[in-house]
Amino acid sequence: MPAEPQDAHRPDHAPLELERFLPYRLSILSNTVSQAIADDYQARFDLSVTEWRVMAVLARFEGLSAREVAERTAMDKVAVSRALARLVEAGRVNRGTHEGDKRRSVLSLSEAGWEVHDVVAPMARAREREVLAKLDADEQAWLSRILDKLLGPPVPPRSGQPQSGAEATVA
Amino acid sequence: MPAEPQDAHRPDHAPLELERFLPYRLSILSNTVSQAIADDYQARFDLSVTEWRVMAVLARFEGLSAREVAERTAMDKVAVSRALARLVEAGRVNRGTHEGDKRRSVLSLSEAGWEVHDVVAPMARAREREVLAKLDADEQAWLSRILDKLLGPPVPPRSGQPQSGAEATVA
DNA sequence: GCGTTATAGTTACATATGAAACCATTTGCA
DNA sequence: TGCAAATGGTTTCATATGTAACTATAACGC
């Protein structure tokens, strides 16, 4: 028999109820969902989540630089650099050099990359549908709206200055 | 000027729109929120997220075993073991041995542990409030309801058998 | 009782991740 | 021009995390 809550016992300590705590619940949900999808392709294509995200972005926007990929995936540039190294190595991404700025790379999916993409993207979408199927139409609409709000402007700073640094995580 | 979407270009490939993709959005949101909270205590108390979660559970349920902590935090037992090693080392958690079952440990917060808890818990709650403040009352209610549904039964299997293995991630 | 199997917890190894240092190139501007 | 500062990208190092193997104890079947 599991121990019982001590709330009453130590009213002065006001412990968190983890299972009702928003950040905790989000974390569990996010991990569960992402893991379910990753399980579909990870072993099959030897593809990590970060690599897949890079591919997904390059599928929509050809010719991006690594930095632009980082912005659009909300990953930091080190993670992107590593993912790209593996993807290029595996022949899934073509990497050229920007004319006029030799620092920048110019990235796109290769044929092999597209083949992987065209298998993984539908699987990912199917998983998303599975998750959403647990909700009715109303709930789906609210969820979308809520996420828009929560993900929107990082946090309205007291006054007007555009705050710096905060976008590093979300970008 | 950033490249433009290739959707029209390659209608056959149907790329994912990452920024509308539920798993992706959840991941960003979860990371952003958790990170904001962690920033509050990580450096200040040299406390990791997993350690904090263990502490939060022990604050509510005294005398749990490591396995029970793992269940309640949805972390795996290795992570819990490591977190506990550090917490005990730091004098924040007391670890005894269960009478009648010498395999089990009996865990509780020490005085020092409670002191940390009593600073961190209110900070965590305050951050949660900040996030929720972006939503109006309706939206907050829907969010709670939606999370309940999404986090509920892992996934209704076609028929009735209780499926095994799925709880490993959520527990 | 006694061997087999299950359970609590830790350790070892391999991989992933983040921060900071590091090149190379480009930009800003005196 | 020419040099300091900024930018794109990679590498290094330290830390985190997951899987599997391992130890110790307990439970089960006979």
Tab-separated table of C-alpha atoms in Angstrom, chain A residues 1-7 9-10 12-35 37 52-53 56-64 68 71-74 111 114 117-118 121 124-125 128 130-132 134-136 138-140 142-156 169-170, chain B residues 1-7 9-10 12-35 37 52-53 56-64 68 71-74 111 114 117-118 121 124-125 128 130-132 134-136 138-140 142-156 169-170:
chain	number	residue	atom	x	y	z
A	1	MET	CA	0.000	0.000	0.000
A	2	PRO	CA	1.530	3.272	-1.151
A	3	ALA	CA	2.155	6.034	1.322
A	4	GLU	CA	-0.549	8.592	1.657
A	5	PRO	CA	-0.254	12.279	0.820
A	6	GLN	CA	1.293	14.333	3.560
A	7	ASP	CA	-0.587	17.472	2.584
A	9	HIS	CA	0.280	16.497	7.759
A	10	ARG	CA	2.457	19.424	6.811
A	12	ASP	CA	3.004	24.589	5.978
A	13	HIS	CA	4.969	22.997	3.154
A	14	ALA	CA	2.385	23.121	0.385
A	15	PRO	CA	3.903	20.470	-1.879
A	16	LEU	CA	3.267	20.478	-5.606
A	17	GLU	CA	0.807	18.027	-7.048
A	18	LEU	CA	2.940	16.916	-9.920
A	19	GLU	CA	0.138	15.199	-11.785
A	20	ARG	CA	-1.862	18.420	-11.965
A	21	PHE	CA	1.110	20.634	-12.660
A	22	LEU	CA	0.970	22.029	-16.171
A	23	PRO	CA	4.672	21.901	-17.046
A	24	TYR	CA	4.868	18.329	-15.886
A	25	ARG	CA	1.831	17.240	-17.841
A	26	LEU	CA	3.074	18.943	-20.958
A	27	SER	CA	6.380	17.214	-20.618
A	28	ILE	CA	4.803	13.782	-20.304
A	29	LEU	CA	2.460	14.386	-23.199
A	30	SER	CA	5.135	15.760	-25.457
A	31	ASN	CA	7.526	12.917	-24.741
A	32	THR	CA	4.880	10.282	-25.231
A	33	VAL	CA	3.722	11.659	-28.543
A	34	SER	CA	7.170	12.360	-29.949
A	35	GLN	CA	8.426	8.989	-28.861
A	37	ILE	CA	6.430	8.858	-33.811
A	52	TRP	CA	14.056	14.246	-39.096
A	53	ARG	CA	13.210	17.805	-38.157
A	56	ALA	CA	11.160	18.199	-42.691
A	57	VAL	CA	12.263	21.802	-42.927
A	58	LEU	CA	14.385	21.213	-45.991
A	59	ALA	CA	11.446	19.504	-47.615
A	60	ARG	CA	9.519	22.725	-47.411
A	61	PHE	CA	12.273	25.253	-47.921
A	62	GLU	CA	15.036	24.429	-50.312
A	63	GLY	CA	18.350	26.184	-50.211
A	64	LEU	CA	18.312	27.213	-46.583
A	68	GLU	CA	18.039	29.250	-41.125
A	71	GLU	CA	15.702	29.040	-36.697
A	72	ARG	CA	12.924	27.066	-38.272
A	73	THR	CA	13.430	23.956	-36.192
A	74	ALA	CA	13.989	25.798	-32.907
A	111	GLU	CA	16.823	12.032	-54.049
A	114	TRP	CA	13.134	12.694	-50.557
A	117	HIS	CA	10.805	11.928	-46.401
A	118	ASP	CA	8.003	10.514	-48.472
A	121	ALA	CA	5.987	12.292	-43.400
A	124	ALA	CA	4.126	11.242	-38.729
A	125	ARG	CA	0.850	12.689	-39.904
A	128	GLU	CA	-0.751	13.049	-35.181
A	130	GLU	CA	-4.235	9.192	-33.816
A	131	VAL	CA	-3.545	11.602	-31.008
A	132	LEU	CA	-6.114	14.103	-32.176
A	134	LYS	CA	-8.902	11.264	-28.789
A	135	LEU	CA	-10.482	14.704	-28.949
A	136	ASP	CA	-13.755	15.786	-30.421
A	138	ASP	CA	-14.495	21.287	-30.290
A	139	GLU	CA	-11.547	20.181	-28.274
A	140	GLN	CA	-9.325	20.061	-31.313
A	142	TRP	CA	-9.587	24.828	-28.663
A	143	LEU	CA	-6.302	23.008	-28.483
A	144	SER	CA	-5.103	24.646	-31.636
A	145	ARG	CA	-6.150	28.043	-30.420
A	146	ILE	CA	-4.592	27.509	-27.024
A	147	LEU	CA	-1.287	26.414	-28.489
A	148	ASP	CA	-1.279	29.464	-30.725
A	149	LYS	CA	-1.657	31.666	-27.702
A	150	LEU	CA	0.836	29.883	-25.515
A	151	LEU	CA	3.426	29.701	-28.240
A	152	GLY	CA	2.835	33.210	-29.405
A	153	PRO	CA	4.785	36.219	-28.150
A	154	PRO	CA	7.218	34.749	-25.589
A	155	VAL	CA	6.026	36.921	-22.747
A	156	PRO	CA	4.771	40.472	-23.047
A	169	THR	CA	14.732	28.498	-27.210
A	170	VAL	CA	11.746	29.097	-29.406
B	1	MET	CA	15.495	36.789	-48.147
B	2	PRO	CA	14.550	33.288	-47.003
B	3	ALA	CA	13.673	30.652	-49.517
B	4	GLU	CA	10.026	30.208	-50.250
B	5	PRO	CA	7.950	27.114	-49.600
B	6	GLN	CA	8.301	24.472	-52.254
B	7	ASP	CA	4.842	23.089	-51.624
B	9	HIS	CA	6.694	23.201	-56.643
B	10	ARG	CA	6.558	19.574	-55.562
B	12	ASP	CA	3.801	15.156	-54.933
B	13	HIS	CA	5.946	15.324	-51.808
B	14	ALA	CA	3.492	16.823	-49.340
B	15	PRO	CA	6.021	18.103	-46.804
B	16	LEU	CA	5.089	18.573	-43.174
B	17	GLU	CA	4.387	22.047	-41.917
B	18	LEU	CA	6.412	21.776	-38.774
B	19	GLU	CA	4.960	24.872	-37.174
B	20	ARG	CA	1.428	23.450	-37.372
B	21	PHE	CA	2.421	19.942	-36.430
B	22	LEU	CA	1.069	19.015	-33.018
B	23	PRO	CA	3.997	16.956	-31.722
B	24	TYR	CA	6.404	19.669	-32.692
B	25	ARG	CA	4.389	22.414	-31.064
B	26	LEU	CA	4.008	20.418	-27.899
B	27	SER	CA	7.713	19.835	-27.795
B	28	ILE	CA	8.518	23.523	-28.136
B	29	LEU	CA	5.958	24.534	-25.581
B	30	SER	CA	7.012	21.920	-23.081
B	31	ASN	CA	10.685	22.768	-23.403
B	32	THR	CA	10.085	26.481	-23.137
B	33	VAL	CA	7.975	26.197	-20.034
B	34	SER	CA	10.144	23.646	-18.272
B	35	GLN	CA	13.264	25.574	-19.092
B	37	ILE	CA	11.181	27.084	-14.413
B	52	TRP	CA	13.448	18.455	-8.451
B	53	ARG	CA	10.760	16.063	-9.581
B	56	ALA	CA	8.401	17.171	-5.327
B	57	VAL	CA	7.103	13.633	-5.059
B	58	LEU	CA	8.818	13.003	-1.761
B	59	ALA	CA	7.304	16.198	-0.447
B	60	ARG	CA	3.876	14.741	-0.968
B	61	PHE	CA	4.505	11.105	-0.178
B	62	GLU	CA	6.931	10.271	2.534
B	63	GLY	CA	8.547	6.883	2.812
B	64	LEU	CA	8.290	5.885	-0.831
B	68	GLU	CA	7.490	4.150	-6.343
B	71	GLU	CA	6.245	5.464	-11.017
B	72	ARG	CA	5.022	8.772	-9.733
B	73	THR	CA	7.492	10.871	-11.678
B	74	ALA	CA	7.211	8.899	-14.920
B	111	GLU	CA	15.334	19.341	6.782
B	114	TRP	CA	12.381	20.807	2.869
B	117	HIS	CA	11.443	22.585	-1.517
B	118	ASP	CA	9.822	25.479	0.247
B	121	ALA	CA	7.718	25.006	-5.085
B	124	ALA	CA	7.377	26.736	-9.900
B	125	ARG	CA	3.775	27.559	-9.154
B	128	GLU	CA	2.818	28.010	-14.051
B	130	GLU	CA	2.470	33.122	-15.676
B	131	VAL	CA	1.910	30.647	-18.460
B	132	LEU	CA	-1.742	30.199	-17.692
B	134	LYS	CA	-1.922	34.002	-21.270
B	135	LEU	CA	-5.227	32.170	-21.422
B	136	ASP	CA	-8.657	33.296	-20.385
B	138	ASP	CA	-12.486	29.280	-20.806
B	139	GLU	CA	-9.249	28.370	-22.409
B	140	GLN	CA	-7.742	27.267	-19.134
B	142	TRP	CA	-10.464	23.483	-21.964
B	143	LEU	CA	-6.758	22.973	-21.705
B	144	SER	CA	-7.130	21.077	-18.491
B	145	ARG	CA	-9.840	18.919	-19.954
B	146	ILE	CA	-7.873	18.292	-23.115
B	147	LEU	CA	-4.760	17.275	-21.233
B	148	ASP	CA	-6.810	14.901	-19.128
B	149	LYS	CA	-8.082	13.237	-22.265
B	150	LEU	CA	-4.782	13.112	-24.068
B	151	LEU	CA	-2.914	11.832	-21.050
B	152	GLY	CA	-5.619	9.405	-20.101
B	153	PRO	CA	-5.725	5.825	-21.336
B	154	PRO	CA	-2.610	5.457	-23.532
B	155	VAL	CA	-4.504	4.410	-26.622
B	156	PRO	CA	-7.734	2.433	-26.674
B	169	THR	CA	6.930	6.014	-20.919
B	170	VAL	CA	4.016	7.397	-18.996
